[in-house]
PDB file of C-alpha atoms in Angstrom:
ATOM      1  CA  ALA L  11     114.048  85.938   1.604  1.00 40.00           C
ATOM      2  CA  THR L  12     111.618  88.823   1.824  1.00 40.00           C
ATOM      3  CA  THR L  13     109.383  89.892  -1.015  1.00 43.00           C
ATOM      4  CA  TYR L  14     106.566  92.383  -1.030  1.00 42.00           C
ATOM      5  CA  SER L  15     102.893  91.992  -1.855  1.00 40.00           C
ATOM      6  CA  CYS L  16     100.712  94.913  -2.900  1.00 39.00           C
ATOM      7  CA  VAL L  17      97.124  94.689  -1.644  1.00 42.00           C
ATOM      8  CA  VAL L  18      94.582  97.131  -3.028  1.00 41.00           C
ATOM      9  CA  ASP L  19      91.521  98.012  -0.930  1.00 45.00           C
ATOM     10  CA  HIS L  20      88.818  98.345  -3.643  1.00 43.00           C
ATOM     11  CA  LYS L  21      86.532 100.564  -1.384  1.00 48.00           C
ATOM     12  CA  SER L  22      89.135 103.348  -0.911  1.00 48.00           C
ATOM     13  CA  ASN L  23      91.191 102.596  -3.956  1.00 45.00           C
ATOM     14  CA  MET L  24      94.223 102.765  -1.653  1.00 49.00           C
ATOM     15  CA  SER L  25      97.053 100.319  -1.814  1.00 44.00           C
ATOM     16  CA  THR L  26      99.165  99.024   1.098  1.00 47.00           C
ATOM     17  CA  VAL L  27     102.493  97.168   0.777  1.00 46.00           C
ATOM     18  CA  TYR L  28     102.949  94.240   3.128  1.00 46.00           C
ATOM     19  CA  PRO L  29     106.139  92.341   3.545  1.00 49.00           C
ATOM     20  CA  VAL L  30     105.780  88.636   2.851  1.00 47.00           C
ATOM     21  CA  VAL L  31     108.448  86.165   4.077  1.00 48.00           C
ATOM     22  CA  LEU L  32     108.759  83.299   1.713  1.00 47.00           C
ATOM     23  CA  GLU L  33     110.477  80.188   2.968  1.00 51.00           C
ATOM     24  CA  THR L  34     113.160  79.023   0.603  1.00 53.00           C
ATOM     25  CA  PRO L  35     112.748  75.222   0.236  1.00 59.00           C
ATOM     26  CA  ILE L  36     115.676  73.213   1.556  1.00 65.00           C
ATOM     27  CA  PRO L  37     117.425  71.586  -1.301  1.00 76.00           C
ATOM     28  CA  ILE L  38     117.122  67.766  -1.325  1.00 82.00           C
ATOM     29  CA  PRO L  39     120.610  66.251  -1.762  1.00 86.00           C
ATOM     30  CA  GLN L  40     121.471  63.789  -4.461  1.00 88.00           C
ATOM     31  CA  VAL L  41     121.535  60.123  -3.471  1.00 92.00           C
ATOM     32  CA  GLU L  42     125.097  58.763  -3.583  1.00 91.00           C
ATOM     33  CA  ASP L  43     127.018  55.531  -3.289  1.00 93.00           C
ATOM     34  CA  VAL L  44     124.395  53.494  -5.203  1.00 95.00           C
ATOM     35  CA  THR L  45     125.423  49.889  -5.674  1.00 95.00           C
ATOM     36  CA  VAL L  46     123.641  47.183  -7.726  1.00 96.00           C
ATOM     37  CA  THR L  47     124.188  43.412  -7.188  1.00 94.00           C
ATOM     38  CA  ARG L  48     122.509  40.577  -9.070  1.00 93.00           C
ATOM     39  CA  SER L  49     121.211  37.292  -7.936  1.00 91.00           C
ATOM     40  CA  VAL L  50     119.042  34.457  -8.950  1.00 88.00           C
ATOM     41  CA  THR L  51     116.266  32.859  -6.747  1.00 81.00           C
ATOM     42  CA  ASP L  52     114.540  29.826  -8.004  1.00 79.00           C
ATOM     43  CA  GLY L  53     115.652  30.612 -11.564  1.00 81.00           C
ATOM     44  CA  SER L  54     114.340  34.133 -11.430  1.00 88.00           C
ATOM     45  CA  PRO L  55     116.787  37.026 -11.760  1.00 93.00           C
ATOM     46  CA  SER L  56     116.737  39.867  -9.339  1.00 94.00           C
ATOM     47  CA  LEU L  57     118.801  43.094  -8.683  1.00 95.00           C
ATOM     48  CA  THR L  58     119.464  44.424  -5.192  1.00 96.00           C
ATOM     49  CA  VAL L  59     120.027  48.165  -4.997  1.00 97.00           C
ATOM     50  CA  LEU L  60     121.726  49.790  -2.070  1.00 97.00           C
ATOM     51  CA  TRP L  61     122.478  53.484  -1.320  1.00 96.00           C
ATOM     52  CA  THR L  62     123.605  55.784   1.410  1.00 93.00           C
ATOM     53  CA  ALA L  63     121.023  57.827   3.177  1.00 91.00           C
ATOM     54  CA  VAL L  64     120.996  61.539   2.281  1.00 90.00           C
ATOM     55  CA  SER L  65     122.509  63.815   4.880  1.00 81.00           C
ATOM     56  CA  ASP L  66     119.228  65.157   6.282  1.00 69.00           C
ATOM     57  CA  GLY L  67     117.289  61.929   6.652  1.00 63.00           C
ATOM     58  CA  SER L  68     114.303  63.174   8.620  1.00 73.00           C
ATOM     59  CA  GLY L  69     111.162  62.584   6.650  1.00 82.00           C
ATOM     60  CA  ILE L  70     113.061  61.295   3.554  1.00 90.00           C
ATOM     61  CA  THR L  71     111.847  58.509   1.409  1.00 92.00           C
ATOM     62  CA  TYR L  72     113.339  57.278  -1.801  1.00 94.00           C
ATOM     63  CA  THR L  73     112.269  56.322  -5.278  1.00 92.00           C
ATOM     64  CA  VAL L  74     114.080  53.656  -7.235  1.00 93.00           C
ATOM     65  CA  TRP L  75     113.653  54.138 -10.951  1.00 89.00           C
ATOM     66  CA  TYR L  76     114.655  51.361 -13.391  1.00 90.00           C
ATOM     67  CA  SER L  77     114.307  50.682 -17.091  1.00 87.00           C
ATOM     68  CA  THR L  78     115.894  48.743 -19.951  1.00 87.00           C
ATOM     69  CA  SER L  79     116.516  52.152 -21.687  1.00 82.00           C
ATOM     70  CA  SER L  80     119.504  54.164 -20.524  1.00 77.00           C
ATOM     71  CA  GLY L  81     118.267  57.714 -20.558  1.00 67.00           C
ATOM     72  CA  THR L  82     120.538  60.420 -19.313  1.00 58.00           C
ATOM     73  CA  ILE L  83     121.630  61.460 -15.835  1.00 51.00           C
ATOM     74  CA  SER L  84     119.318  64.487 -15.753  1.00 51.00           C
ATOM     75  CA  GLU L  85     116.277  63.173 -17.532  1.00 54.00           C
ATOM     76  CA  PRO L  86     116.074  59.321 -17.383  1.00 50.00           C
ATOM     77  CA  LEU L  87     112.320  59.405 -17.898  1.00 51.00           C
ATOM     78  CA  CYS L  88     112.566  61.101 -21.277  1.00 51.00           C
ATOM     79  CA  ALA L  89     114.573  58.408 -22.947  1.00 49.00           C
ATOM     80  CA  ALA L  90     112.972  55.368 -21.400  1.00 49.00           C
ATOM     81  CA  SER L  91     110.387  53.572 -23.380  1.00 56.00           C
ATOM     82  CA  THR L  92     109.189  51.962 -20.115  1.00 72.00           C
ATOM     83  CA  MET L  93     110.183  53.293 -16.715  1.00 78.00           C
ATOM     84  CA  TYR L  94     109.379  51.464 -13.496  1.00 85.00           C
ATOM     85  CA  ARG L  95     109.558  52.976 -10.080  1.00 86.00           C
ATOM     86  CA  ILE L  96     109.288  51.784  -6.482  1.00 90.00           C
ATOM     87  CA  ASN L  97     108.874  54.086  -3.390  1.00 91.00           C
ATOM     88  CA  ILE L  98     111.022  52.918  -0.540  1.00 92.00           C
ATOM     89  CA  ILE L  99     111.395  53.827   3.128  1.00 92.00           C
ATOM     90  CA  GLY L 100     115.028  52.796   3.867  1.00 92.00           C
ATOM     91  CA  THR L 101     118.156  52.441   1.861  1.00 94.00           C
ATOM     92  CA  SER L 102     117.761  49.224  -0.122  1.00 96.00           C
ATOM     93  CA  THR L 103     115.397  47.175  -2.181  1.00 96.00           C
ATOM     94  CA  THR L 104     115.329  44.215  -4.388  1.00 95.00           C
ATOM     95  CA  LEU L 105     113.942  44.495  -7.997  1.00 94.00           C
ATOM     96  CA  SER L 106     112.418  41.032  -8.892  1.00 92.00           C
ATOM     97  CA  GLU L 107     110.396  39.561 -11.744  1.00 89.00           C
ATOM     98  CA  LEU L 108     112.967  40.930 -14.203  1.00 92.00           C
ATOM     99  CA  GLU L 109     113.681  39.771 -17.774  1.00 91.00           C
ATOM    100  CA  ARG L 110     116.567  37.266 -18.032  1.00 91.00           C
ATOM    101  CA  ASP L 111     119.853  38.315 -19.583  1.00 92.00           C
ATOM    102  CA  THR L 112     118.752  41.921 -19.890  1.00 93.00           C
ATOM    103  CA  ARG L 113     120.615  45.219 -18.974  1.00 94.00           C
ATOM    104  CA  TYR L 114     118.770  47.383 -16.504  1.00 94.00           C
ATOM    105  CA  TYR L 115     119.551  51.001 -15.794  1.00 92.00           C
ATOM    106  CA  ILE L 116     118.796  52.281 -12.216  1.00 93.00           C
ATOM    107  CA  TRP L 117     118.569  55.673 -10.674  1.00 92.00           C
ATOM    108  CA  VAL L 118     117.579  56.627  -7.111  1.00 94.00           C
ATOM    109  CA  THR L 119     115.991  59.879  -5.878  1.00 92.00           C
ATOM    110  CA  ALA L 120     115.263  61.273  -2.375  1.00 93.00           C
ATOM    111  CA  LEU L 121     111.837  62.633  -1.584  1.00 90.00           C
ATOM    112  CA  SER L 122     110.690  64.988   1.145  1.00 87.00           C
ATOM    113  CA  SER L 123     107.974  67.486   1.674  1.00 81.00           C
ATOM    114  CA  GLY L 124     110.057  69.819  -0.365  1.00 79.00           C
ATOM    115  CA  GLY L 125     109.782  67.606  -3.465  1.00 83.00           C
ATOM    116  CA  GLN L 126     112.090  65.227  -5.297  1.00 86.00           C
ATOM    117  CA  GLY L 127     115.903  65.553  -5.175  1.00 87.00           C
ATOM    118  CA  PRO L 128     118.150  65.099  -8.297  1.00 88.00           C
ATOM    119  CA  TYR L 129     118.604  61.681  -9.883  1.00 88.00           C
ATOM    120  CA  SER L 130     121.562  59.633  -8.646  1.00 91.00           C
ATOM    121  CA  ILE L 131     124.326  58.676 -11.057  1.00 89.00           C
ATOM    122  CA  ARG L 132     122.913  56.040 -13.309  1.00 90.00           C
ATOM    123  CA  LYS L 133     124.028  52.441 -12.503  1.00 93.00           C
ATOM    124  CA  SER L 134     123.460  49.440 -14.673  1.00 93.00           C
ATOM    125  CA  GLU L 135     123.617  45.680 -14.391  1.00 94.00           C
ATOM    126  CA  ILE L 136     122.745  42.659 -16.531  1.00 93.00           C
ATOM    127  CA  THR L 137     120.495  39.971 -15.059  1.00 93.00           C
ATOM    128  CA  TYR L 138     121.405  36.427 -15.570  1.00 86.00           C
ATOM    129  CA  THR L 139     120.035  32.990 -14.818  1.00 75.00           C
ATOM    130  CA  VAL L 140     121.819  29.957 -13.537  1.00 72.00           C
ATOM    131  CA  PRO L 141     121.409  27.221 -16.161  1.00 68.00           C
ATOM    132  CA  GLY L 142     119.754  23.999 -14.945  1.00 65.00           C
ATOM    133  CA  PRO L 143     120.833  20.617 -15.922  1.00 65.00           C
ATOM    134  CA  PRO L 144     120.554  19.550 -19.532  1.00 69.00           C
ATOM    135  CA  ASP L 145     117.303  17.816 -20.349  1.00 70.00           C
ATOM    136  CA  ASP L 146     119.042  15.088 -22.255  1.00 70.00           C
ATOM    137  CA  LEU L 147     121.522  14.126 -19.659  1.00 65.00           C
ATOM    138  CA  THR L 148     121.772  10.426 -18.897  1.00 69.00           C
ATOM    139  CA  ILE L 149     124.085   8.579 -16.589  1.00 68.00           C
TER     140      ILE L 149
END
């Protein structure tokens, strides 16, 4: 796109119009195919988040946002009382040190030098723990 800038020379009080070419930022695609699986390691719940790389993957990193508040697809940060984020190079991460038996809501965004892309479709999963043997078990 071409816009025009007017420069005024204060000595002669004359103005000159110069064309200025502004680069339109390349839109960053929405992250798609986000999946969330749950697991337990040593009694501690975790969620593994996987997604498909965006179409123009050069220089792209990702941010995984998660919270126990659902938010909306366009503004998850506004509704969440506490929002966590992790910056990732690659297309997967494991969220650990989570609360047991708690629903987590997850979004993923792509980042490039042009900024942050739109939030992915919200996913949710409930963490769980594997119960240990009863304390009062006798054989």
